Amino acid sequence: MKPFLELSDIFQEESLDQRMVGLASRFKAYRKKAGLTQLQLSDRSGVPYGTVKRFERTGMISLESLWMLSIAVGCDDQLDDLFSAPALTADDLRG
């Protein structure tokens, strides 16, 4: 038994796979809110049906396909905000 607690003992960090499935689950909520089936989303976005199904099940998808799906359900603005411009420091300005 360890003599002290570590942060990892208290906070369970999600694995990459868990985070990807979580992202897909959140996207699925957007699809359903838009009133689309997976097949309808495929038709509207141009992303193959199998890709849509795999994404919602595993979280695996290419960035291009994710953009196309996001446009189709109207949440592509959230991808635009994914990486904001990094803050500049004095060192950045000098170099």
Backbone atoms as SQL, in Angstrom:
CREATE TABLE atoms (id INTEGER PRIMARY KEY, chain TEXT, resi INTEGER, resn TEXT, atom TEXT, x REAL, y REAL, z REAL);
INSERT INTO atoms VALUES
  (1, 'A', 1, 'MET', 'N', 0.834, -1.183, 0.000),
  (2, 'A', 1, 'MET', 'CA', 0.000, 0.000, 0.000),
  (3, 'A', 1, 'MET', 'C', 0.881, 1.249, 0.000),
  (4, 'A', 2, 'LYS', 'N', 0.491, 2.232, -0.826),
  (5, 'A', 2, 'LYS', 'CA', 1.268, 3.464, -0.912),
  (6, 'A', 2, 'LYS', 'C', 1.043, 4.324, 0.339),
  (7, 'A', 3, 'PRO', 'N', 2.072, 5.031, 0.794),
  (8, 'A', 3, 'PRO', 'CA', 1.937, 5.854, 1.993),
  (9, 'A', 3, 'PRO', 'C', 1.196, 7.173, 1.744),
  (10, 'A', 4, 'PHE', 'N', 0.927, 7.509, 0.465),
  (11, 'A', 4, 'PHE', 'CA', 0.253, 8.770, 0.160),
  (12, 'A', 4, 'PHE', 'C', -0.597, 8.599, -1.094),
  (13, 'A', 5, 'LEU', 'N', -1.544, 9.488, -1.274),
  (14, 'A', 5, 'LEU', 'CA', -2.411, 9.481, -2.452),
  (15, 'A', 5, 'LEU', 'C', -1.791, 10.311, -3.564),
  (16, 'A', 6, 'GLU', 'N', -1.971, 9.867, -4.764),
  (17, 'A', 6, 'GLU', 'CA', -1.575, 10.640, -5.932),
  (18, 'A', 6, 'GLU', 'C', -2.838, 11.146, -6.606),
  (19, 'A', 7, 'LEU', 'N', -2.714, 12.211, -7.398),
  (20, 'A', 7, 'LEU', 'CA', -3.878, 12.750, -8.086),
  (21, 'A', 7, 'LEU', 'C', -4.570, 11.700, -8.943),
  (22, 'A', 8, 'SER', 'N', -3.788, 10.807, -9.541),
  (23, 'A', 8, 'SER', 'CA', -4.372, 9.773, -10.383),
  (24, 'A', 8, 'SER', 'C', -5.232, 8.802, -9.580),
  (25, 'A', 9, 'ASP', 'N', -5.019, 8.734, -8.261),
  (26, 'A', 9, 'ASP', 'CA', -5.859, 7.894, -7.404),
  (27, 'A', 9, 'ASP', 'C', -7.248, 8.506, -7.235),
  (28, 'A', 10, 'ILE', 'N', -7.322, 9.820, -7.306),
  (29, 'A', 10, 'ILE', 'CA', -8.579, 10.531, -7.069),
  (30, 'A', 10, 'ILE', 'C', -9.314, 10.806, -8.374),
  (31, 'A', 11, 'PHE', 'N', -8.578, 11.286, -9.363),
  (32, 'A', 11, 'PHE', 'CA', -9.177, 11.661, -10.638),
  (33, 'A', 11, 'PHE', 'C', -8.810, 10.626, -11.691),
  (34, 'A', 12, 'GLN', 'N', -9.799, 9.986, -12.234),
  (35, 'A', 12, 'GLN', 'CA', -9.583, 8.985, -13.271),
  (36, 'A', 12, 'GLN', 'C', -9.487, 9.706, -14.612),
  (37, 'A', 13, 'GLU', 'N', -8.320, 9.730, -15.202),
  (38, 'A', 13, 'GLU', 'CA', -8.140, 10.388, -16.492),
  (39, 'A', 13, 'GLU', 'C', -8.651, 9.467, -17.593),
  (40, 'A', 14, 'GLU', 'N', -9.389, 10.052, -18.529),
  (41, 'A', 14, 'GLU', 'CA', -9.937, 9.272, -19.634),
  (42, 'A', 14, 'GLU', 'C', -8.843, 8.919, -20.634),
  (43, 'A', 15, 'SER', 'N', -8.974, 7.751, -21.208),
  (44, 'A', 15, 'SER', 'CA', -8.055, 7.351, -22.267),
  (45, 'A', 15, 'SER', 'C', -8.437, 8.088, -23.549),
  (46, 'A', 16, 'LEU', 'N', -7.553, 8.073, -24.515),
  (47, 'A', 16, 'LEU', 'CA', -7.835, 8.693, -25.807),
  (48, 'A', 16, 'LEU', 'C', -9.070, 8.068, -26.435),
  (49, 'A', 17, 'ASP', 'N', -9.185, 6.744, -26.385),
  (50, 'A', 17, 'ASP', 'CA', -10.356, 6.075, -26.952),
  (51, 'A', 17, 'ASP', 'C', -11.642, 6.546, -26.284),
  (52, 'A', 18, 'GLN', 'N', -11.625, 6.687, -24.977),
  (53, 'A', 18, 'GLN', 'CA', -12.810, 7.160, -24.257),
  (54, 'A', 18, 'GLN', 'C', -13.170, 8.584, -24.659),
  (55, 'A', 19, 'ARG', 'N', -12.165, 9.412, -24.843),
  (56, 'A', 19, 'ARG', 'CA', -12.422, 10.799, -25.243),
  (57, 'A', 19, 'ARG', 'C', -12.995, 10.863, -26.652),
  (58, 'A', 20, 'MET', 'N', -12.482, 9.993, -27.540),
  (59, 'A', 20, 'MET', 'CA', -12.991, 9.968, -28.918),
  (60, 'A', 20, 'MET', 'C', -14.441, 9.502, -28.952),
  (61, 'A', 21, 'VAL', 'N', -14.769, 8.483, -28.185),
  (62, 'A', 21, 'VAL', 'CA', -16.147, 7.997, -28.125),
  (63, 'A', 21, 'VAL', 'C', -17.046, 9.069, -27.505),
  (64, 'A', 22, 'GLY', 'N', -16.536, 9.784, -26.516),
  (65, 'A', 22, 'GLY', 'CA', -17.301, 10.876, -25.920),
  (66, 'A', 22, 'GLY', 'C', -17.603, 11.976, -26.930),
  (67, 'A', 23, 'LEU', 'N', -16.607, 12.326, -27.745),
  (68, 'A', 23, 'LEU', 'CA', -16.805, 13.320, -28.795),
  (69, 'A', 23, 'LEU', 'C', -17.874, 12.846, -29.773),
  (70, 'A', 24, 'ALA', 'N', -17.793, 11.585, -30.175),
  (71, 'A', 24, 'ALA', 'CA', -18.767, 11.026, -31.112),
  (72, 'A', 24, 'ALA', 'C', -20.165, 11.030, -30.506),
  (73, 'A', 25, 'SER', 'N', -20.260, 10.746, -29.233),
  (74, 'A', 25, 'SER', 'CA', -21.548, 10.751, -28.550),
  (75, 'A', 25, 'SER', 'C', -22.149, 12.154, -28.528),
  (76, 'A', 26, 'ARG', 'N', -21.306, 13.148, -28.267),
  (77, 'A', 26, 'ARG', 'CA', -21.794, 14.532, -28.284),
  (78, 'A', 26, 'ARG', 'C', -22.226, 14.933, -29.687),
  (79, 'A', 27, 'PHE', 'N', -21.467, 14.489, -30.709),
  (80, 'A', 27, 'PHE', 'CA', -21.855, 14.791, -32.082),
  (81, 'A', 27, 'PHE', 'C', -23.194, 14.131, -32.416),
  (82, 'A', 28, 'LYS', 'N', -23.380, 12.906, -31.971),
  (83, 'A', 28, 'LYS', 'CA', -24.628, 12.179, -32.226),
  (84, 'A', 28, 'LYS', 'C', -25.823, 12.973, -31.690),
  (85, 'A', 29, 'ALA', 'N', -25.655, 13.627, -30.549),
  (86, 'A', 29, 'ALA', 'CA', -26.723, 14.458, -29.987),
  (87, 'A', 29, 'ALA', 'C', -27.064, 15.608, -30.941),
  (88, 'A', 30, 'TYR', 'N', -26.042, 16.184, -31.587),
  (89, 'A', 30, 'TYR', 'CA', -26.290, 17.242, -32.576),
  (90, 'A', 30, 'TYR', 'C', -27.047, 16.683, -33.784),
  (91, 'A', 31, 'ARG', 'N', -26.646, 15.483, -34.220),
  (92, 'A', 31, 'ARG', 'CA', -27.332, 14.859, -35.357),
  (93, 'A', 31, 'ARG', 'C', -28.803, 14.640, -35.033),
  (94, 'A', 32, 'LYS', 'N', -29.066, 14.117, -33.853),
  (95, 'A', 32, 'LYS', 'CA', -30.449, 13.855, -33.461),
  (96, 'A', 32, 'LYS', 'C', -31.234, 15.152, -33.294),
  (97, 'A', 33, 'LYS', 'N', -30.592, 16.177, -32.749),
  (98, 'A', 33, 'LYS', 'CA', -31.258, 17.475, -32.605),
  (99, 'A', 33, 'LYS', 'C', -31.634, 18.044, -33.972),
  (100, 'A', 34, 'ALA', 'N', -30.805, 17.748, -34.979),
  (101, 'A', 34, 'ALA', 'CA', -31.103, 18.193, -36.349),
  (102, 'A', 34, 'ALA', 'C', -32.173, 17.326, -36.999),
  (103, 'A', 35, 'GLY', 'N', -32.593, 16.261, -36.302),
  (104, 'A', 35, 'GLY', 'CA', -33.642, 15.392, -36.819),
  (105, 'A', 35, 'GLY', 'C', -33.195, 14.490, -37.960),
  (106, 'A', 36, 'LEU', 'N', -31.917, 14.124, -37.950),
  (107, 'A', 36, 'LEU', 'CA', -31.365, 13.325, -39.041),
  (108, 'A', 36, 'LEU', 'C', -31.016, 11.915, -38.579),
  (109, 'A', 37, 'THR', 'N', -31.283, 10.946, -39.429),
  (110, 'A', 37, 'THR', 'CA', -30.769, 9.598, -39.211),
  (111, 'A', 37, 'THR', 'C', -29.332, 9.576, -39.711),
  (112, 'A', 38, 'GLN', 'N', -28.627, 8.514, -39.422),
  (113, 'A', 38, 'GLN', 'CA', -27.260, 8.383, -39.930),
  (114, 'A', 38, 'GLN', 'C', -27.261, 8.398, -41.457),
  (115, 'A', 39, 'LEU', 'N', -28.230, 7.731, -42.059),
  (116, 'A', 39, 'LEU', 'CA', -28.311, 7.677, -43.525),
  (117, 'A', 39, 'LEU', 'C', -28.603, 9.057, -44.109),
  (118, 'A', 40, 'GLN', 'N', -29.504, 9.785, -43.500),
  (119, 'A', 40, 'GLN', 'CA', -29.807, 11.142, -43.977),
  (120, 'A', 40, 'GLN', 'C', -28.591, 12.052, -43.828),
  (121, 'A', 41, 'LEU', 'N', -27.886, 11.913, -42.725),
  (122, 'A', 41, 'LEU', 'CA', -26.674, 12.710, -42.521),
  (123, 'A', 41, 'LEU', 'C', -25.639, 12.374, -43.588),
  (124, 'A', 42, 'SER', 'N', -25.515, 11.105, -43.891),
  (125, 'A', 42, 'SER', 'CA', -24.589, 10.685, -44.939),
  (126, 'A', 42, 'SER', 'C', -24.945, 11.334, -46.265),
  (127, 'A', 43, 'ASP', 'N', -26.210, 11.281, -46.621),
  (128, 'A', 43, 'ASP', 'CA', -26.659, 11.890, -47.882),
  (129, 'A', 43, 'ASP', 'C', -26.431, 13.394, -47.901),
  (130, 'A', 44, 'ARG', 'N', -26.738, 14.056, -46.801),
  (131, 'A', 44, 'ARG', 'CA', -26.622, 15.517, -46.723),
  (132, 'A', 44, 'ARG', 'C', -25.167, 15.975, -46.742),
  (133, 'A', 45, 'SER', 'N', -24.290, 15.201, -46.105),
  (134, 'A', 45, 'SER', 'CA', -22.897, 15.629, -45.948),
  (135, 'A', 45, 'SER', 'C', -21.961, 15.125, -47.048),
  (136, 'A', 46, 'GLY', 'N', -22.345, 14.038, -47.709),
  (137, 'A', 46, 'GLY', 'CA', -21.453, 13.421, -48.681),
  (138, 'A', 46, 'GLY', 'C', -20.443, 12.475, -48.056),
  (139, 'A', 47, 'VAL', 'N', -20.557, 12.256, -46.742),
  (140, 'A', 47, 'VAL', 'CA', -19.679, 11.327, -46.029),
  (141, 'A', 47, 'VAL', 'C', -20.319, 9.943, -46.126),
  (142, 'A', 48, 'PRO', 'N', -19.561, 8.932, -46.504),
  (143, 'A', 48, 'PRO', 'CA', -20.146, 7.592, -46.634),
  (144, 'A', 48, 'PRO', 'C', -20.854, 7.136, -45.351),
  (145, 'A', 49, 'TYR', 'N', -21.947, 6.426, -45.545),
  (146, 'A', 49, 'TYR', 'CA', -22.756, 5.924, -44.432),
  (147, 'A', 49, 'TYR', 'C', -21.921, 5.102, -43.451),
  (148, 'A', 50, 'GLY', 'N', -21.056, 4.250, -43.958),
  (149, 'A', 50, 'GLY', 'CA', -20.202, 3.431, -43.093),
  (150, 'A', 50, 'GLY', 'C', -19.296, 4.273, -42.220),
  (151, 'A', 51, 'THR', 'N', -18.839, 5.393, -42.742),
  (152, 'A', 51, 'THR', 'CA', -17.986, 6.301, -41.976),
  (153, 'A', 51, 'THR', 'C', -18.772, 6.930, -40.838),
  (154, 'A', 52, 'VAL', 'N', -20.013, 7.332, -41.126),
  (155, 'A', 52, 'VAL', 'CA', -20.872, 7.920, -40.094),
  (156, 'A', 52, 'VAL', 'C', -21.114, 6.895, -38.983),
  (157, 'A', 53, 'LYS', 'N', -21.461, 5.673, -39.372),
  (158, 'A', 53, 'LYS', 'CA', -21.716, 4.622, -38.388),
  (159, 'A', 53, 'LYS', 'C', -20.477, 4.341, -37.536),
  (160, 'A', 54, 'ARG', 'N', -19.323, 4.211, -38.183),
  (161, 'A', 54, 'ARG', 'CA', -18.078, 3.927, -37.458),
  (162, 'A', 54, 'ARG', 'C', -17.734, 5.069, -36.508),
  (163, 'A', 55, 'PHE', 'N', -17.904, 6.305, -36.972),
  (164, 'A', 55, 'PHE', 'CA', -17.602, 7.455, -36.130),
  (165, 'A', 55, 'PHE', 'C', -18.454, 7.448, -34.859),
  (166, 'A', 56, 'GLU', 'N', -19.745, 7.251, -35.016),
  (167, 'A', 56, 'GLU', 'CA', -20.613, 7.289, -33.841),
  (168, 'A', 56, 'GLU', 'C', -20.370, 6.108, -32.897),
  (169, 'A', 57, 'ARG', 'N', -19.830, 5.030, -33.402),
  (170, 'A', 57, 'ARG', 'CA', -19.561, 3.848, -32.582),
  (171, 'A', 57, 'ARG', 'C', -18.179, 3.916, -31.922),
  (172, 'A', 58, 'THR', 'N', -17.167, 4.406, -32.664),
  (173, 'A', 58, 'THR', 'CA', -15.783, 4.326, -32.181),
  (174, 'A', 58, 'THR', 'C', -15.109, 5.679, -31.967),
  (175, 'A', 59, 'GLY', 'N', -15.645, 6.720, -32.590),
  (176, 'A', 59, 'GLY', 'CA', -15.005, 8.030, -32.533),
  (177, 'A', 59, 'GLY', 'C', -13.937, 8.220, -33.600),
  (178, 'A', 60, 'MET', 'N', -13.696, 7.207, -34.414),
  (179, 'A', 60, 'MET', 'CA', -12.668, 7.282, -35.459),
  (180, 'A', 60, 'MET', 'C', -13.234, 7.964, -36.703),
  (181, 'A', 61, 'ILE', 'N', -12.546, 9.032, -37.158),
  (182, 'A', 61, 'ILE', 'CA', -12.994, 9.753, -38.345),
  (183, 'A', 61, 'ILE', 'C', -11.857, 10.665, -38.809),
  (184, 'A', 62, 'SER', 'N', -11.819, 10.948, -40.103),
  (185, 'A', 62, 'SER', 'CA', -10.823, 11.891, -40.602),
  (186, 'A', 62, 'SER', 'C', -11.298, 13.311, -40.296),
  (187, 'A', 63, 'LEU', 'N', -10.365, 14.223, -40.251),
  (188, 'A', 63, 'LEU', 'CA', -10.717, 15.615, -39.997),
  (189, 'A', 63, 'LEU', 'C', -11.631, 16.155, -41.095),
  (190, 'A', 64, 'GLU', 'N', -11.342, 15.805, -42.346),
  (191, 'A', 64, 'GLU', 'CA', -12.175, 16.268, -43.457),
  (192, 'A', 64, 'GLU', 'C', -13.619, 15.784, -43.291),
  (193, 'A', 65, 'SER', 'N', -13.802, 14.522, -42.953),
  (194, 'A', 65, 'SER', 'CA', -15.156, 13.990, -42.770),
  (195, 'A', 65, 'SER', 'C', -15.843, 14.641, -41.582),
  (196, 'A', 66, 'LEU', 'N', -15.106, 14.888, -40.512),
  (197, 'A', 66, 'LEU', 'CA', -15.693, 15.552, -39.347),
  (198, 'A', 66, 'LEU', 'C', -16.181, 16.946, -39.721),
  (199, 'A', 67, 'TRP', 'N', -15.390, 17.666, -40.518),
  (200, 'A', 67, 'TRP', 'CA', -15.821, 18.994, -40.978),
  (201, 'A', 67, 'TRP', 'C', -17.112, 18.887, -41.779),
  (202, 'A', 68, 'MET', 'N', -17.154, 17.939, -42.702),
  (203, 'A', 68, 'MET', 'CA', -18.332, 17.795, -43.563),
  (204, 'A', 68, 'MET', 'C', -19.577, 17.442, -42.742),
  (205, 'A', 69, 'LEU', 'N', -19.432, 16.560, -41.771),
  (206, 'A', 69, 'LEU', 'CA', -20.566, 16.212, -40.913),
  (207, 'A', 69, 'LEU', 'C', -20.999, 17.415, -40.074),
  (208, 'A', 70, 'SER', 'N', -20.029, 18.138, -39.559),
  (209, 'A', 70, 'SER', 'CA', -20.329, 19.297, -38.724),
  (210, 'A', 70, 'SER', 'C', -21.061, 20.379, -39.506),
  (211, 'A', 71, 'ILE', 'N', -20.670, 20.582, -40.738),
  (212, 'A', 71, 'ILE', 'CA', -21.369, 21.544, -41.602),
  (213, 'A', 71, 'ILE', 'C', -22.808, 21.091, -41.804),
  (214, 'A', 72, 'ALA', 'N', -23.002, 19.797, -42.032),
  (215, 'A', 72, 'ALA', 'CA', -24.336, 19.260, -42.315),
  (216, 'A', 72, 'ALA', 'C', -25.298, 19.418, -41.140),
  (217, 'A', 73, 'VAL', 'N', -24.792, 19.390, -39.913),
  (218, 'A', 73, 'VAL', 'CA', -25.680, 19.565, -38.760),
  (219, 'A', 73, 'VAL', 'C', -25.606, 20.968, -38.166),
  (220, 'A', 74, 'GLY', 'N', -24.770, 21.829, -38.751),
  (221, 'A', 74, 'GLY', 'CA', -24.727, 23.229, -38.339),
  (222, 'A', 74, 'GLY', 'C', -23.909, 23.511, -37.097),
  (223, 'A', 75, 'CYS', 'N', -22.882, 22.704, -36.830),
  (224, 'A', 75, 'CYS', 'CA', -22.038, 22.992, -35.663),
  (225, 'A', 75, 'CYS', 'C', -20.576, 23.173, -36.059),
  (226, 'A', 76, 'ASP', 'N', -20.335, 23.507, -37.326),
  (227, 'A', 76, 'ASP', 'CA', -18.960, 23.686, -37.793),
  (228, 'A', 76, 'ASP', 'C', -18.281, 24.887, -37.148),
  (229, 'A', 77, 'ASP', 'N', -19.064, 25.840, -36.648),
  (230, 'A', 77, 'ASP', 'CA', -18.467, 26.987, -35.966),
  (231, 'A', 77, 'ASP', 'C', -17.683, 26.546, -34.726),
  (232, 'A', 78, 'GLN', 'N', -18.085, 25.436, -34.130),
  (233, 'A', 78, 'GLN', 'CA', -17.372, 24.939, -32.964),
  (234, 'A', 78, 'GLN', 'C', -15.994, 24.397, -33.348),
  (235, 'A', 79, 'LEU', 'N', -15.873, 23.859, -34.557),
  (236, 'A', 79, 'LEU', 'CA', -14.559, 23.415, -35.021),
  (237, 'A', 79, 'LEU', 'C', -13.660, 24.619, -35.295),
  (238, 'A', 80, 'ASP', 'N', -14.251, 25.691, -35.783),
  (239, 'A', 80, 'ASP', 'CA', -13.470, 26.912, -36.008),
  (240, 'A', 80, 'ASP', 'C', -12.832, 27.401, -34.712),
  (241, 'A', 81, 'ASP', 'N', -13.518, 27.179, -33.600),
  (242, 'A', 81, 'ASP', 'CA', -13.045, 27.657, -32.298),
  (243, 'A', 81, 'ASP', 'C', -12.162, 26.657, -31.570),
  (244, 'A', 82, 'LEU', 'N', -11.906, 25.508, -32.190),
  (245, 'A', 82, 'LEU', 'CA', -11.174, 24.442, -31.523),
  (246, 'A', 82, 'LEU', 'C', -9.787, 24.879, -31.055),
  (247, 'A', 83, 'PHE', 'N', -9.033, 25.495, -31.907),
  (248, 'A', 83, 'PHE', 'CA', -7.708, 25.990, -31.538),
  (249, 'A', 83, 'PHE', 'C', -7.701, 27.498, -31.721),
  (250, 'A', 84, 'SER', 'N', -7.790, 28.213, -30.611),
  (251, 'A', 84, 'SER', 'CA', -7.707, 29.659, -30.714),
  (252, 'A', 84, 'SER', 'C', -6.242, 30.031, -30.899),
  (253, 'A', 85, 'ALA', 'N', -6.014, 31.227, -31.371),
  (254, 'A', 85, 'ALA', 'CA', -4.638, 31.673, -31.577),
  (255, 'A', 85, 'ALA', 'C', -3.921, 31.718, -30.231),
  (256, 'A', 86, 'PRO', 'N', -2.705, 31.194, -30.168),
  (257, 'A', 86, 'PRO', 'CA', -1.978, 31.240, -28.885),
  (258, 'A', 86, 'PRO', 'C', -1.634, 32.674, -28.517),
  (259, 'A', 87, 'ALA', 'N', -1.625, 32.913, -27.213),
  (260, 'A', 87, 'ALA', 'CA', -1.279, 34.244, -26.735),
  (261, 'A', 87, 'ALA', 'C', 0.189, 34.523, -27.000),
  (262, 'A', 88, 'LEU', 'N', 0.472, 35.726, -27.435),
  (263, 'A', 88, 'LEU', 'CA', 1.858, 36.120, -27.687),
  (264, 'A', 88, 'LEU', 'C', 2.529, 36.553, -26.389),
  (265, 'A', 89, 'THR', 'N', 3.773, 36.193, -26.253),
  (266, 'A', 89, 'THR', 'CA', 4.556, 36.629, -25.089),
  (267, 'A', 89, 'THR', 'C', 5.605, 37.632, -25.572),
  (268, 'A', 90, 'ALA', 'N', 6.261, 38.254, -24.634),
  (269, 'A', 90, 'ALA', 'CA', 7.316, 39.204, -24.979),
  (270, 'A', 90, 'ALA', 'C', 8.427, 38.517, -25.783),
  (271, 'A', 91, 'ASP', 'N', 8.731, 37.273, -25.449),
  (272, 'A', 91, 'ASP', 'CA', 9.754, 36.512, -26.193),
  (273, 'A', 91, 'ASP', 'C', 9.345, 36.307, -27.644),
  (274, 'A', 92, 'ASP', 'N', 8.048, 36.084, -27.889),
  (275, 'A', 92, 'ASP', 'CA', 7.571, 35.899, -29.255),
  (276, 'A', 92, 'ASP', 'C', 7.778, 37.175, -30.071),
  (277, 'A', 93, 'LEU', 'N', 7.560, 38.298, -29.445),
  (278, 'A', 93, 'LEU', 'CA', 7.677, 39.578, -30.133),
  (279, 'A', 93, 'LEU', 'C', 9.137, 39.917, -30.451),
  (280, 'A', 94, 'ARG', 'N', 10.057, 39.477, -29.616),
  (281, 'A', 94, 'ARG', 'CA', 11.468, 39.742, -29.826),
  (282, 'A', 94, 'ARG', 'C', 12.066, 38.831, -30.892),
  (283, 'A', 95, 'GLY', 'N', 11.569, 37.626, -30.994),
  (284, 'A', 95, 'GLY', 'CA', 12.198, 36.628, -31.847),
  (285, 'A', 95, 'GLY', 'C', 11.704, 36.635, -33.212);
